[in-house]
Structures are given as structure tokens and as C-alpha cells.
PDB file of C-alpha atoms in Angstrom:
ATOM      1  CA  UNK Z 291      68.802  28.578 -79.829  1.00 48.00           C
ATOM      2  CA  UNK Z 292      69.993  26.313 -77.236  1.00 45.00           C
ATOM      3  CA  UNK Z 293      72.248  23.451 -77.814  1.00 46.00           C
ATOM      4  CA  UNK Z 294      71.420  20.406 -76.917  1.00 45.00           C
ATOM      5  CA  UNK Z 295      74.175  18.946 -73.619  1.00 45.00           C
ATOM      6  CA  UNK Z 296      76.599  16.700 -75.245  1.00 43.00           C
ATOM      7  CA  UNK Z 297      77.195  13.625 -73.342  1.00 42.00           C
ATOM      8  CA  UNK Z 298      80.644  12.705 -71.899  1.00 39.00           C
ATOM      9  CA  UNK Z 299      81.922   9.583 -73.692  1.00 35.00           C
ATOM     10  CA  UNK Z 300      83.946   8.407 -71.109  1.00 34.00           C
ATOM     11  CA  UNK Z 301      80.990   7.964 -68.517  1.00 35.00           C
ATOM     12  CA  UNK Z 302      79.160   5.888 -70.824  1.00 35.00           C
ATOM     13  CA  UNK Z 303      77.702   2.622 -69.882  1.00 38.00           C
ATOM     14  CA  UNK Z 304      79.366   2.519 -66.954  1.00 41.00           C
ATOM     15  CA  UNK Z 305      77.382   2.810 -63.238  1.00 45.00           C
ATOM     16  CA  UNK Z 306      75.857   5.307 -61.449  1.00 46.00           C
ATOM     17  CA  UNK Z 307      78.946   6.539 -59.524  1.00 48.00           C
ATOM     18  CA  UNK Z 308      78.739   5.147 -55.570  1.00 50.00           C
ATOM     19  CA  UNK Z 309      76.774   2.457 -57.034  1.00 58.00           C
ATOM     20  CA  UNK Z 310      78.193  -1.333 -57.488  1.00 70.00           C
ATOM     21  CA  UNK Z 311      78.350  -3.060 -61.383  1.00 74.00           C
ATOM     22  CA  UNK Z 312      76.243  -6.093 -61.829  1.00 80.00           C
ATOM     23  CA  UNK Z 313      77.641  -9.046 -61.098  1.00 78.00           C
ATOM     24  CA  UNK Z 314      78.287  -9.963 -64.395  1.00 80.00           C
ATOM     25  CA  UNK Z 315      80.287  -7.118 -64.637  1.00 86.00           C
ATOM     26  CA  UNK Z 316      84.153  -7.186 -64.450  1.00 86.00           C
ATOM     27  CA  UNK Z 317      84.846  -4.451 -63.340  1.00 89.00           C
ATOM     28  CA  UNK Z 318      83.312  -5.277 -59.818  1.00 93.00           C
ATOM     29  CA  UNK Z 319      86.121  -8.532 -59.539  1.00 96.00           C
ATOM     30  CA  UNK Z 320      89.093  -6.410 -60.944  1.00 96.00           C
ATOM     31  CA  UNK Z 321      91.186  -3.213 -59.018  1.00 96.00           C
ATOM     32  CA  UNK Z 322      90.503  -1.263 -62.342  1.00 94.00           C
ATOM     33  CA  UNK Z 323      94.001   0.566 -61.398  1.00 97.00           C
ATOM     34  CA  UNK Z 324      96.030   1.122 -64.620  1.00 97.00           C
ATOM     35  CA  UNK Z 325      98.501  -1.506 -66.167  1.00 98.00           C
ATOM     36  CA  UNK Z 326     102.200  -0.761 -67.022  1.00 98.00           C
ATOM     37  CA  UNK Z 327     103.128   0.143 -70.899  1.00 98.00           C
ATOM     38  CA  UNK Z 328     104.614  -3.468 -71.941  1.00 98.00           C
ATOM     39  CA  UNK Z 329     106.063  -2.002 -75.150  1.00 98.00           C
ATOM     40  CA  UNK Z 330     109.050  -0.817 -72.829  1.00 98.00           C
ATOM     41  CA  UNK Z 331     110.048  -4.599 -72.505  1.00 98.00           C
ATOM     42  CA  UNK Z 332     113.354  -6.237 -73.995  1.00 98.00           C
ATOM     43  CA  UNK Z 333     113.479  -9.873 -74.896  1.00 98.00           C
ATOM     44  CA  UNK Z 334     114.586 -11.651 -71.897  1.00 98.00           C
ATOM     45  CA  UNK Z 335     113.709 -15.611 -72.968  1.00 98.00           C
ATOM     46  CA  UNK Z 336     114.547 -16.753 -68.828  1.00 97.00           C
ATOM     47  CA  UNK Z 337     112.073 -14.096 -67.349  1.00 98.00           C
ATOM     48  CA  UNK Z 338     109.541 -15.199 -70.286  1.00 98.00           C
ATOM     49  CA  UNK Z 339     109.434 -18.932 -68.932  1.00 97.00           C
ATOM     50  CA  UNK Z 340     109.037 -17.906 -65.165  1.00 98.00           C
ATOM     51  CA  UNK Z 341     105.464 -16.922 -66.451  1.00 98.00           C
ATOM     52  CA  UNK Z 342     104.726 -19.746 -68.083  1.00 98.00           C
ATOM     53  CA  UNK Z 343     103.140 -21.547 -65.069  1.00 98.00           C
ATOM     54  CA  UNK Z 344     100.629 -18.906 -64.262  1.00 99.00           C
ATOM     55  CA  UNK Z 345      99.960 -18.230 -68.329  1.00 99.00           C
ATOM     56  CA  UNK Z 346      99.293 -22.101 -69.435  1.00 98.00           C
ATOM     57  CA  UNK Z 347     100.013 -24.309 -66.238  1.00 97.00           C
ATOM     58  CA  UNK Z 348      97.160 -26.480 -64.604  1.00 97.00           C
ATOM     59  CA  UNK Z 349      96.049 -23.439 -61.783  1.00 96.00           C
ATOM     60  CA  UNK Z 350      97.428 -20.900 -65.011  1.00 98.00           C
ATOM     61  CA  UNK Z 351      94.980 -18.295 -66.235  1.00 99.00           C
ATOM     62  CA  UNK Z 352      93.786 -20.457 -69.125  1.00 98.00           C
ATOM     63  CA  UNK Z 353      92.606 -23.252 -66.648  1.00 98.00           C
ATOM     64  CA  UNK Z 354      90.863 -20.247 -64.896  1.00 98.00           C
ATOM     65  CA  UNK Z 355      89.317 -18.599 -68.114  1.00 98.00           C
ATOM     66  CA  UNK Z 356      87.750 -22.094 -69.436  1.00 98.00           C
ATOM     67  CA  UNK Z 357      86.481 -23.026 -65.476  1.00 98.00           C
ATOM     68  CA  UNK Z 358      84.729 -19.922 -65.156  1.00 98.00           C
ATOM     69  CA  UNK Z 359      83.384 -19.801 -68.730  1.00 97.00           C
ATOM     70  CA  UNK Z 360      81.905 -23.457 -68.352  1.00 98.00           C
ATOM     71  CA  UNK Z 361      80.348 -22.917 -65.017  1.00 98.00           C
ATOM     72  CA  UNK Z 362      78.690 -19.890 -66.227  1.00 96.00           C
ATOM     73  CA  UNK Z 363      77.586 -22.483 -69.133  1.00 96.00           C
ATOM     74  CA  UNK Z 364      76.519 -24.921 -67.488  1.00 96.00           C
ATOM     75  CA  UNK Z 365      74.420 -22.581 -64.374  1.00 96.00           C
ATOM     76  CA  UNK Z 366      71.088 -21.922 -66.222  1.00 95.00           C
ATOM     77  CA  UNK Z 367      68.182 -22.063 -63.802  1.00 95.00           C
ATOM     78  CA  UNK Z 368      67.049 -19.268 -61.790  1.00 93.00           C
ATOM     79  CA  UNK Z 369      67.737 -20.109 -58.071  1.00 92.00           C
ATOM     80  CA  UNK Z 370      71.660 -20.099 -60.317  1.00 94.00           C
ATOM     81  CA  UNK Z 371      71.496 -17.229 -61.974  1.00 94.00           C
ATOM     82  CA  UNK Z 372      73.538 -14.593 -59.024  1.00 94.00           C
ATOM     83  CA  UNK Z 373      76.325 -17.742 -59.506  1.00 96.00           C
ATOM     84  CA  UNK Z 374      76.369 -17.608 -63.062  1.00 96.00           C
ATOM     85  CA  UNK Z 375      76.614 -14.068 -62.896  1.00 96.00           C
ATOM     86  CA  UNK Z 376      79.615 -14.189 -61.022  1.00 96.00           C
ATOM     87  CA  UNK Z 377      81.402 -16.568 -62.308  1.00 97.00           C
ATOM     88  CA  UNK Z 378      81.018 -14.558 -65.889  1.00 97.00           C
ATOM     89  CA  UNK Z 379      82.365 -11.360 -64.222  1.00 97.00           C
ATOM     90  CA  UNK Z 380      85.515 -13.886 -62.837  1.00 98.00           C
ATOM     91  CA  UNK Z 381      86.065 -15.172 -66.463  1.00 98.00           C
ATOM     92  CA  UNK Z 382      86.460 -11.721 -68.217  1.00 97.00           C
ATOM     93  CA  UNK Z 383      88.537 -10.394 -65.809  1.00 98.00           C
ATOM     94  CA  UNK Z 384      91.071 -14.558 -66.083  1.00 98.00           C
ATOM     95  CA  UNK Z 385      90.208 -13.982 -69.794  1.00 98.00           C
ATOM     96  CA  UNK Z 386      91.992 -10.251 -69.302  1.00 98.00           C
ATOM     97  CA  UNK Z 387      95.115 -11.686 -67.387  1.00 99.00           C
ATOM     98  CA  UNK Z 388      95.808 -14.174 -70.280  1.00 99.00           C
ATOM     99  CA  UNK Z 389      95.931 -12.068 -72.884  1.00 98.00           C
ATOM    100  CA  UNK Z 390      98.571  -9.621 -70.873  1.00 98.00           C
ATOM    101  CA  UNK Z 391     100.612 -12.488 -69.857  1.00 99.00           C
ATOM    102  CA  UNK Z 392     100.790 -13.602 -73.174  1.00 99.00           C
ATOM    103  CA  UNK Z 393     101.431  -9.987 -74.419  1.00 99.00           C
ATOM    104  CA  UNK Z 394     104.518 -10.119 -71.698  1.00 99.00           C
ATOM    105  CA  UNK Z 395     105.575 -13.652 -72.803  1.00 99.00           C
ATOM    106  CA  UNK Z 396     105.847 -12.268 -76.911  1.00 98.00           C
ATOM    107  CA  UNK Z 397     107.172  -8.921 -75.632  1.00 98.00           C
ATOM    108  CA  UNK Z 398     110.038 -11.070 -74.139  1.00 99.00           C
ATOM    109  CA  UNK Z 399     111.152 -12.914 -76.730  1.00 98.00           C
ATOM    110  CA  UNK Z 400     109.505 -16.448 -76.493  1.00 98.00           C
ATOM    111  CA  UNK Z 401     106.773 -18.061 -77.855  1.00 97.00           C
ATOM    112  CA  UNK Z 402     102.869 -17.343 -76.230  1.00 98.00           C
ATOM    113  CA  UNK Z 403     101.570 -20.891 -76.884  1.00 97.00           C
ATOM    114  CA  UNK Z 404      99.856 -22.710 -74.772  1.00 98.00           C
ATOM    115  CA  UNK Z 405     102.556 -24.785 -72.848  1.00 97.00           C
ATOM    116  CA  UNK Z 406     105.098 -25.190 -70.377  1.00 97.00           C
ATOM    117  CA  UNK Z 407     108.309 -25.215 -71.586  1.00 94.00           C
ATOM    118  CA  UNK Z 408     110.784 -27.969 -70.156  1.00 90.00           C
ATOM    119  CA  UNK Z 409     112.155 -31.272 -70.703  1.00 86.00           C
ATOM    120  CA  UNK Z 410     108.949 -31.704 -72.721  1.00 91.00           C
ATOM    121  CA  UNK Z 411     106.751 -29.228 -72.952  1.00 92.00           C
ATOM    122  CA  UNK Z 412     103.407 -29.148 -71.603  1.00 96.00           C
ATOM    123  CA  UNK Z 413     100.772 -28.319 -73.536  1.00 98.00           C
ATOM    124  CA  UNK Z 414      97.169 -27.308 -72.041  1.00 98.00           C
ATOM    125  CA  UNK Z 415      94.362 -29.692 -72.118  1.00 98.00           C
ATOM    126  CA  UNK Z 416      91.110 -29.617 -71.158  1.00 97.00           C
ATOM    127  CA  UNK Z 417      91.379 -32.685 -68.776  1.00 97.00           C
ATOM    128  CA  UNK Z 418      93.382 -30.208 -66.827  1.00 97.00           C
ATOM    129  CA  UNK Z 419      90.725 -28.566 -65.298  1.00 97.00           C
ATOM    130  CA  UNK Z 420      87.452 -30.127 -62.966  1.00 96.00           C
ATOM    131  CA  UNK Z 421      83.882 -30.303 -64.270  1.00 98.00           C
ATOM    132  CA  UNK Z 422      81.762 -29.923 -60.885  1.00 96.00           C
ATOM    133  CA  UNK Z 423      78.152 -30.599 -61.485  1.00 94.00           C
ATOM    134  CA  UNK Z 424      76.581 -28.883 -58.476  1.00 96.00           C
ATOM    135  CA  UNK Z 425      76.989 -25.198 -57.491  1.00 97.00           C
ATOM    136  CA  UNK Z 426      78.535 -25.626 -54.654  1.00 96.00           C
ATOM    137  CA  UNK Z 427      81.273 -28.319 -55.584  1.00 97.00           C
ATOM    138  CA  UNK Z 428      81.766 -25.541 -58.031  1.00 98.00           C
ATOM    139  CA  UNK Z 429      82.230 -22.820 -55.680  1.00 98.00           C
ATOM    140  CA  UNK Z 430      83.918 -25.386 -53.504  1.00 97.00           C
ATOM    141  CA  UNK Z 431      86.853 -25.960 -56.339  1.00 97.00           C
ATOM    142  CA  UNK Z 432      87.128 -22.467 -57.536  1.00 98.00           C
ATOM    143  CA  UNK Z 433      87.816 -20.914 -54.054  1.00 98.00           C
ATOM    144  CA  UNK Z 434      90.220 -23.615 -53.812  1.00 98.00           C
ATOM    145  CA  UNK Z 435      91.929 -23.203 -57.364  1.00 98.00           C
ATOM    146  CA  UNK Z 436      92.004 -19.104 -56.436  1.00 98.00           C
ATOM    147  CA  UNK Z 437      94.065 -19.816 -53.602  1.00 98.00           C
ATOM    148  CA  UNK Z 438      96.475 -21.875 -55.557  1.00 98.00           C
ATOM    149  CA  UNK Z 439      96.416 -18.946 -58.098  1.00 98.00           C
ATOM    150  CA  UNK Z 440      97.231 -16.233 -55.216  1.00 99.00           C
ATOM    151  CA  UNK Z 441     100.088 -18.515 -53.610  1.00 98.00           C
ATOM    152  CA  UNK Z 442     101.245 -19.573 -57.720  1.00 98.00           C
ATOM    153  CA  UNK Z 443     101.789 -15.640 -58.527  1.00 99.00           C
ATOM    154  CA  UNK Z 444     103.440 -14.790 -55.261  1.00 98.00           C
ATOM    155  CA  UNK Z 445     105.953 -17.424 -56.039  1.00 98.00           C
ATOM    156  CA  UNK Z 446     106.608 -15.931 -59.072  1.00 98.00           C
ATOM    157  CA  UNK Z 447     107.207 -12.416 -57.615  1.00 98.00           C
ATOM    158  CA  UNK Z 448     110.070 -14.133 -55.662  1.00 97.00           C
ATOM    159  CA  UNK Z 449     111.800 -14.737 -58.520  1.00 96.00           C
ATOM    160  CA  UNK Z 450     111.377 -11.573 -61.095  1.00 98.00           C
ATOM    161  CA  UNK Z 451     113.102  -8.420 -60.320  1.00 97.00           C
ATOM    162  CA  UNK Z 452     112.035  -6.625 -63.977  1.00 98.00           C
ATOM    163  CA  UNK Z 453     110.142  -3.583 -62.621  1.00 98.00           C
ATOM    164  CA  UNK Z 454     107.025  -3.509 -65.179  1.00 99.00           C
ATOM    165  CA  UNK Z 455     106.905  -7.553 -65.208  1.00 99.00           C
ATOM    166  CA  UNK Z 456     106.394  -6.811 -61.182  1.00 99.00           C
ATOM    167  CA  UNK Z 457     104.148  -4.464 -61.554  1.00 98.00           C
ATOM    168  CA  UNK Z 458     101.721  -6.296 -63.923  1.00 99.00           C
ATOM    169  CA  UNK Z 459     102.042  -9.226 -61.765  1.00 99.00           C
ATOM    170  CA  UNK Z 460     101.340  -7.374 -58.885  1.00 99.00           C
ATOM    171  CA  UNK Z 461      97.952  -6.356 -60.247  1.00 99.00           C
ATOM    172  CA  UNK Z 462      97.060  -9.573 -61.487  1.00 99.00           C
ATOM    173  CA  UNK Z 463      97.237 -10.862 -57.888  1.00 99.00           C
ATOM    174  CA  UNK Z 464      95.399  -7.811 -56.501  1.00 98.00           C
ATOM    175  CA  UNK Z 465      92.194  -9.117 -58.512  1.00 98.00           C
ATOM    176  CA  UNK Z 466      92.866 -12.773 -57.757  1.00 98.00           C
ATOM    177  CA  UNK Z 467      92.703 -11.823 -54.018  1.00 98.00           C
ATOM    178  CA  UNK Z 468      89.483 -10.343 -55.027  1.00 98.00           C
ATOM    179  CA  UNK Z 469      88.092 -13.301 -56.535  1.00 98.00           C
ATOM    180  CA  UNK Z 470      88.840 -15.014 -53.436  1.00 98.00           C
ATOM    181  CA  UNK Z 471      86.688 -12.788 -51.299  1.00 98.00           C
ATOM    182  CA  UNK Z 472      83.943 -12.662 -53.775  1.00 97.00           C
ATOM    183  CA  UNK Z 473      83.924 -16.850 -53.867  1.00 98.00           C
ATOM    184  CA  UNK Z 474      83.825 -16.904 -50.360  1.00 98.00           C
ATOM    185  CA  UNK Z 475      81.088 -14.152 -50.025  1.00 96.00           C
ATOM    186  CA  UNK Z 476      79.010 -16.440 -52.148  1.00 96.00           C
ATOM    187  CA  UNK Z 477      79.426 -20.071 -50.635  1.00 97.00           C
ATOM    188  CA  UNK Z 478      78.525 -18.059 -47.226  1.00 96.00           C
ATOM    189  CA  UNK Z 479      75.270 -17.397 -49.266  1.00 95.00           C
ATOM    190  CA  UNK Z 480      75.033 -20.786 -50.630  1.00 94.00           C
ATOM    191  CA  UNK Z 481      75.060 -22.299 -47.358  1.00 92.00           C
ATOM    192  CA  UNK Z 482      72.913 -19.919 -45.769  1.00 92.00           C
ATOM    193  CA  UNK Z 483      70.208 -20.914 -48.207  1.00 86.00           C
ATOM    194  CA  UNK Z 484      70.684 -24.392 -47.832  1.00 79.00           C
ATOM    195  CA  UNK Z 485      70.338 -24.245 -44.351  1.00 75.00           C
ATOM    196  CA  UNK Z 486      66.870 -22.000 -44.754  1.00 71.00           C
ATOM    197  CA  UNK Z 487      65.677 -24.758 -47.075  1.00 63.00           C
ATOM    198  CA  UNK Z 488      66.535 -27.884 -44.620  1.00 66.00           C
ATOM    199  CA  UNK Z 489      64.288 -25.753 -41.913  1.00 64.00           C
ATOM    200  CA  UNK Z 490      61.205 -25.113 -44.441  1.00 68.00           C
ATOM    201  CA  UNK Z 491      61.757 -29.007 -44.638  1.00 65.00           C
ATOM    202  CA  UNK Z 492      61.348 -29.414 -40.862  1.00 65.00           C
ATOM    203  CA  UNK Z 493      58.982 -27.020 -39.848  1.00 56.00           C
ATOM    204  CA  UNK Z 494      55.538 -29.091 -41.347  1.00 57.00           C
ATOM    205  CA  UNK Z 495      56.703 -31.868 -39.683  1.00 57.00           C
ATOM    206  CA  UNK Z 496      56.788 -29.758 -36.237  1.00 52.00           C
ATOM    207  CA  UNK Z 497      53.567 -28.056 -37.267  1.00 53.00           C
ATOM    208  CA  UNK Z 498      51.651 -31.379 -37.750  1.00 55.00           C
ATOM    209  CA  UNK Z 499      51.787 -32.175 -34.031  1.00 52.00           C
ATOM    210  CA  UNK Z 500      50.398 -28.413 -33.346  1.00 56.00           C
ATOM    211  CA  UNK Z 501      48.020 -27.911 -36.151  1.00 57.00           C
ATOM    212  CA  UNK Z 502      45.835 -30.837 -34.097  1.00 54.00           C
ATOM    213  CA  UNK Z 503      42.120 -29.378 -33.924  1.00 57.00           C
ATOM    214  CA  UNK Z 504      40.524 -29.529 -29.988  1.00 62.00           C
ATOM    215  CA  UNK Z 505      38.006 -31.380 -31.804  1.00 61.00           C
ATOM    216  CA  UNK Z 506      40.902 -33.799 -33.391  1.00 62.00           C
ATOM    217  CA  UNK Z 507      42.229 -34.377 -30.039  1.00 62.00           C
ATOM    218  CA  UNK Z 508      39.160 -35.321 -28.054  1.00 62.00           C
ATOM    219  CA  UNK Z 509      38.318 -37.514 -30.796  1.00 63.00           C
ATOM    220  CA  UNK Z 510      41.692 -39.353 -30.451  1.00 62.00           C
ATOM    221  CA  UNK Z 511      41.530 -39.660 -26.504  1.00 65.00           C
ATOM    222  CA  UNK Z 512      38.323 -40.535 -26.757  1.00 64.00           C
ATOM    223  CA  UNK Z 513      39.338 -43.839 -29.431  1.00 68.00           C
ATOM    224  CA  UNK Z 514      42.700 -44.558 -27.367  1.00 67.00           C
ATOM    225  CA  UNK Z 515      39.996 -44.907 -24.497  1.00 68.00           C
ATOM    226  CA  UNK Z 516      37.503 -47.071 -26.353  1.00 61.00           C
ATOM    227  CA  UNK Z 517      40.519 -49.400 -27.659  1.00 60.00           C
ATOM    228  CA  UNK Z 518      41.983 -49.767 -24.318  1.00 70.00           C
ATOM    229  CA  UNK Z 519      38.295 -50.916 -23.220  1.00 67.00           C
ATOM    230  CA  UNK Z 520      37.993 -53.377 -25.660  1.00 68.00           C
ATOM    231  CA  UNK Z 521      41.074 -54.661 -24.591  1.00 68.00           C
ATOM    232  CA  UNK Z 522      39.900 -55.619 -21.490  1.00 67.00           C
ATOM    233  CA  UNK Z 523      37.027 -57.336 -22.328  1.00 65.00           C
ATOM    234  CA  UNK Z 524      39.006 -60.030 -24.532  1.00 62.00           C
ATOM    235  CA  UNK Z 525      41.195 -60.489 -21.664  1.00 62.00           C
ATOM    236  CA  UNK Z 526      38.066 -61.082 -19.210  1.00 66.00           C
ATOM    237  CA  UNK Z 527      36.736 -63.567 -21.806  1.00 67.00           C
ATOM    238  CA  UNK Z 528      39.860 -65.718 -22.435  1.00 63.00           C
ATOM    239  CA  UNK Z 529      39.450 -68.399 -20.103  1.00 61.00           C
ATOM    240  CA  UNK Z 530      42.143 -69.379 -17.142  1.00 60.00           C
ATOM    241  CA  UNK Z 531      45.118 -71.517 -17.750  1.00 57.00           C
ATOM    242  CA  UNK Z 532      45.366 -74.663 -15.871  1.00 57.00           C
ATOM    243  CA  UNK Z 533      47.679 -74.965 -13.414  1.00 57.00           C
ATOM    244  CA  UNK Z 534      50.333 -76.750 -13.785  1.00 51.00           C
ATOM    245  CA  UNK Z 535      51.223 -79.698 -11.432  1.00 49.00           C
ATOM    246  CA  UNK Z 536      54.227 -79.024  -8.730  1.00 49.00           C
ATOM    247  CA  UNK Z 537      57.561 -80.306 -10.052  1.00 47.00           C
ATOM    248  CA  UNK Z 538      58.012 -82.370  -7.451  1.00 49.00           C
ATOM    249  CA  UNK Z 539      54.672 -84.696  -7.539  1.00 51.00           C
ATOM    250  CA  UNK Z 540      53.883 -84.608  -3.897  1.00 53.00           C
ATOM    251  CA  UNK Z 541      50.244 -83.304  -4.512  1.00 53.00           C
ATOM    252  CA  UNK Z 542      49.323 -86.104  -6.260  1.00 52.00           C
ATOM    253  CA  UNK Z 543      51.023 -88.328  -3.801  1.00 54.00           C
ATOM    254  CA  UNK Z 544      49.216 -86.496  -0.802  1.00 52.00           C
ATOM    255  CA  UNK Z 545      45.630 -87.587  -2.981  1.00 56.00           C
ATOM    256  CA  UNK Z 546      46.588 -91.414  -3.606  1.00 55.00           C
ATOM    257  CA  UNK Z 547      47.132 -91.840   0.097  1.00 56.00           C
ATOM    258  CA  UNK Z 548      44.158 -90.272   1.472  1.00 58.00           C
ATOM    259  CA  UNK Z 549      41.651 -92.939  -1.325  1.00 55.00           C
ATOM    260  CA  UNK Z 550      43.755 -95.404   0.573  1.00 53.00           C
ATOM    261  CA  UNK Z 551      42.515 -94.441   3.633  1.00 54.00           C
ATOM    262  CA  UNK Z 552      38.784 -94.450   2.964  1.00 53.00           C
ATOM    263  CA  UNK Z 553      39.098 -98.341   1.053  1.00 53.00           C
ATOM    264  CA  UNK Z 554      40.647 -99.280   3.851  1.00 45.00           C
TER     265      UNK Z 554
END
């Protein structure tokens, strides 16, 4: 009796292999290459507050996590619904990079709330972060906070030497570089399809002017003709102005002298 194939967990709802995730998917806005073991990590309270900034600062992963989640919210009809898809894919993937920063931030030593220690600490708040309404003053902002992100973590690489807090941070801005492209890829799309949509705009207007019938057109011709005719008649019928006496009166003088004449 034959036994039935067993089926190999670890391929399981994953893609065909060779073909792309869905959009929502974050797997297709993440390297997917393998994170250090934190557990090796000693307290070190100084290296814990250089990632503080990119944890629970304004362009931090936080601010990232709650953008992409409310856009993803807040796009709901269908011409939105590729956008919404990737902006859910982004927000897994800024959701993923919390949690291990905070994981590094504990593993050191300090506390993984929600602020930036200093003077006074910082705490997050929601007035942090923008609340575009359209989709592309979304996609407008979020390429724009990405790049912050990208040029935030490589400022932080300048400064920390510990070999798995490198690492980790490495791969964090490996998928933030992705982001970037993917953003980009879609306002190119965005644009493109407002573009189409200003020409389907345009076109009846041009097509009025060549949709005109023969009959249509002889039919116009033949009322600009009848108008103009009409035209002329009223000006034939209007009758002549006077003319006006010369300035200078000699006429009339000219007339006055020749009655004198014939009295005389």
C-alpha cells in the first residue's frame, strides 16, 4: 500500500519558487538573509542609547510602523488597493525592525521604552508623524521619511564598533534601501496613471472637432452663409448719415454769397 507524499513544512505557504510574494507580503520588501544571535550581547548602557534615535526618534522605526499601518488604513478603494498593499508589506517588515532594536536595547542593559533618552527624555507621540490624505502626498512623504531612515542608520554605523550590533544594523538598512526602491517604483506608477487620466480628459475635447458629420458641416457653412447674408441686408437698409458740415464754415459762406448775387 502506498503512502501518501508527506509535505515539506518548511515550503509551506510560501511562493512558487522564481515567482514574486504579493505585495502585501514582507518578504518581497525585506533581504530575508539571517539575523545575528542577540543573546551573545553584554550590557553596554552607551551603545544602548546610540539606538535610541532609529528605535523611538521622529524618522525611528515606530514613526515608520504607525505611518505605514495608517496609510494602509486609511487606502480602501480599489484604484488604492496595489498602494495599500504595499504599504502593509513596508509596515511588517518597520514592525520587524522595532521589535529587534528593542530586543538589542534590553539585551544591553537599558530600558526599551518608547523615548529618547537625554536632558529630558523624549517620549513618542503620535503628532510625530504626518497624516497625508492623498496617495501620492503619501508616497511623496514616505520616500522622503525612507531616505531620512537610510542616512539616520548609516550615522549610526559610524559610531558602533560591537560586531553583532553592526551586523543587525547593517540588515536593517539593507531593507530600508529596499523600501526606497519599492516607493519610488510606485510614485513612477502613480504618475504614469495620472498622466493617462489627464489625456482620457483631453482626447473628447479633440474628438469633438473631428467627430463633425459631412452632413453637420455643410449644414454649418451653409448657416454661417445665410447669417452673413442677412447681415448685409440690414446694412443696405440703414439709411446714410448726414454729412457733417466742414470745420471751417466756408461752404456755407460760399452759399450766402451766391443768394446775394441773384437779389442783387
Amino acid at each position: 500500500m502506498k503512502t501518501p507524499a508527506q509535505k515539506n513544512p518548511s515550503t509551506r505557504g510560501t511562493a512558487a519558487k522564481g515567482s514574486n510574494p504579493p505585495l502585501g507580503s514582507r518578504t518581497r520588501y525585506t533581504t530575508g538573509k539571517a539575523y545575528p544571535d542577540l543573546s551573545v550581547l553584554k550590557p553596554d548602557i552607551g551603545l544602548a542609547k546610540a539606538l535610541y534615535e532609529d528605535y523611538a526618534g521622529q524618522i525611528g522605526e515606530i514613526s515608520a510602523s504607525m505611518i505605514y499601518l495608517y496609510q494602509n488604513l486609511k487606502l480602501t478603494t480599489q484604484d488604492e488597493k496595489k498602494a495599500a498593499a504595499v504599504m502593509h508589506g513596508i509596515y511588517l517588515v518597520e514592525l520587524s525592525h522595532l521589535q529587534r532594536l528593542g530586543e538589542m536595547i534590553n539585551r544591553l542593559g537599558a530600558d526599551a521604552n518608547f523615548a529618547v533618552p537625554g536632558v529630558e527624555k523624549r517620549f513618542w507621540r503620535a503628532d510625530m508623524i504626518p497624516y497625508p490624505k492623498t496617495l501620492k502626498a503619501m508616497v511623496g512623504r514616505d520616500l522622503s521619511f525612507e531616505k531620512k531612515t537610510v542616512q539616520s542608520y548609516e550615522n549610526t554605523l559610524h559610531r558602533v564598533k560591537e560586531p553583532t550590533v553592526r551586523k543587525t544594523l547593517e540588515l536593517i538598512l539593507e531593507d530600508e534601501r529596499l523600501h526606497v526602491k519599492a516607493l519610488e517604483q510606485l510614485e513612477k506608477e502613480i504618475s504614469k496613471r495620472a498622466g493617462t487620466a489627464a489625456e482620457k480628459t483631453r482626447a473628447p475635447r479633440a474628438a469633438r472637432s473631428q467627430d463633425v458629420t459631412p452632413i453637420q458641416r455643410a449644414t454649418s457653412k451653409k448657416n454661417d452663409t445665410v447669417v452673413r447674408a442677412n447681415q448685409g441686408e440690414a446694412a443696405k437698409q440703414r439709411p446714410a448719415a448726414p454729412r457733417a458740415a466742414h470745420s471751417s464754415g466756408r461752404p456755407a459762406r460760399a452759399a450766402a454769397g451766391r443768394k446775394a448775387e441773384k437779389r442783387s
